[in-house]
Amino acid sequence: MAIQITAVRLSPGGTTHEHITHLWWTNETSGSTGSSTRVQLVDWIENKSGRAYTSDAAGRRAEVFVVTPAQGEKYLRTRADGVWTNNLLALPRR
């Protein structure tokens, strides 16, 4: 199963991927929608073989990956054609 990330929430004053606290999504198979915390989605991708992506107006997808920094908590970021991108930060904010 894959989900499309459709919106994000950042912590107050946050501007980077590390500040994403919540993500809203649509299940591509069932059409159901929901929201999850960053921690929940990191766990789902790493431990439950979950897949997530963003999609732009032209239908181009960028897959969401878990980033494990040397210090700090794991966070999510998109990658397209082998290049880290800012697709999550370009999504609507809630």
Coordinates of C-alpha atoms in Angstrom, one line a residue:
M1 CA 0.0 0.0 0.0
A2 CA 1.2 3.5 -0.8
I3 CA -0.1 6.8 0.5
Q4 CA 0.1 10.3 -1.1
I5 CA 1.1 13.0 1.4
T6 CA -1.1 16.0 0.8
A7 CA -0.3 18.4 3.6
V8 CA 2.1 18.9 6.6
R9 CA 2.3 20.7 9.9
L10 CA 5.5 22.2 11.2
S11 CA 6.4 22.9 14.8
P12 CA 6.0 26.6 15.7
G13 CA 8.7 28.7 14.0
G14 CA 10.0 25.6 12.1
T15 CA 11.0 25.9 8.5
T16 CA 12.9 22.6 7.6
H17 CA 12.1 18.9 7.2
E18 CA 13.2 18.3 10.8
H19 CA 10.3 20.5 12.0
I20 CA 7.5 18.5 10.3
T21 CA 5.3 17.1 13.1
H22 CA 2.2 15.9 11.3
L23 CA 1.4 14.7 7.8
W24 CA -2.0 14.4 6.0
W25 CA -2.4 11.7 3.4
T26 CA -4.7 9.8 1.0
N27 CA -4.5 6.0 0.6
E28 CA -4.2 5.4 -3.2
T29 CA -6.0 2.1 -3.1
S30 CA -9.0 2.8 -0.9
G31 CA -9.2 6.6 -1.3
S32 CA -9.4 6.9 2.5
T33 CA -7.7 9.9 4.1
G34 CA -6.1 10.5 7.5
S35 CA -3.2 12.1 9.4
S36 CA -0.3 10.7 11.2
T37 CA 2.6 12.1 13.3
R38 CA 6.1 12.1 11.8
V39 CA 7.0 9.4 14.4
Q40 CA 4.1 7.2 13.2
L41 CA 5.0 7.5 9.6
V42 CA 8.7 6.9 10.2
D43 CA 7.8 3.7 12.0
W44 CA 5.3 2.7 9.3
I45 CA 7.9 3.2 6.5
E46 CA 10.8 1.5 8.4
N47 CA 9.0 -1.4 10.1
K48 CA 5.8 -2.1 8.1
S49 CA 7.1 -1.7 4.5
G50 CA 4.9 1.4 4.1
R51 CA 5.4 3.6 1.0
A52 CA 4.6 7.3 0.8
Y53 CA 5.0 9.9 -2.0
T54 CA 4.1 13.4 -3.0
S55 CA 2.7 14.3 -6.4
D56 CA 2.8 17.6 -8.3
A57 CA 0.2 19.1 -10.6
A58 CA 1.8 17.3 -13.6
G59 CA 1.6 14.0 -11.8
R60 CA 5.3 13.6 -11.1
R61 CA 6.0 11.6 -7.9
A62 CA 8.7 12.0 -5.4
E63 CA 9.0 9.1 -2.9
V64 CA 9.3 9.8 0.8
F65 CA 12.2 8.4 2.7
V66 CA 13.3 8.3 6.3
V67 CA 16.5 10.3 7.1
T68 CA 18.6 9.3 10.1
P69 CA 20.8 12.2 11.1
A70 CA 24.0 11.8 13.1
Q71 CA 22.2 13.7 15.9
G72 CA 18.5 14.3 16.5
E73 CA 15.4 12.5 15.6
K74 CA 14.6 10.7 12.3
Y75 CA 12.6 12.8 9.8
L76 CA 11.0 12.5 6.4
R77 CA 12.2 13.9 3.1
T78 CA 11.4 13.3 -0.5
R79 CA 13.8 12.1 -3.2
A80 CA 13.3 12.2 -6.9
D81 CA 15.8 10.8 -9.5
G82 CA 18.4 10.3 -6.7
V83 CA 18.3 13.9 -5.6
W84 CA 16.9 15.0 -2.2
T85 CA 14.0 17.5 -2.8
N86 CA 11.8 19.8 -0.8
N87 CA 8.4 18.5 -2.0
L88 CA 7.1 18.0 1.5
L89 CA 7.9 21.6 2.4
A90 CA 6.0 22.8 -0.7
L91 CA 2.8 21.1 0.4
P92 CA -0.1 23.0 2.0
R93 CA 0.3 23.7 5.7
R94 CA -2.3 22.8 8.4

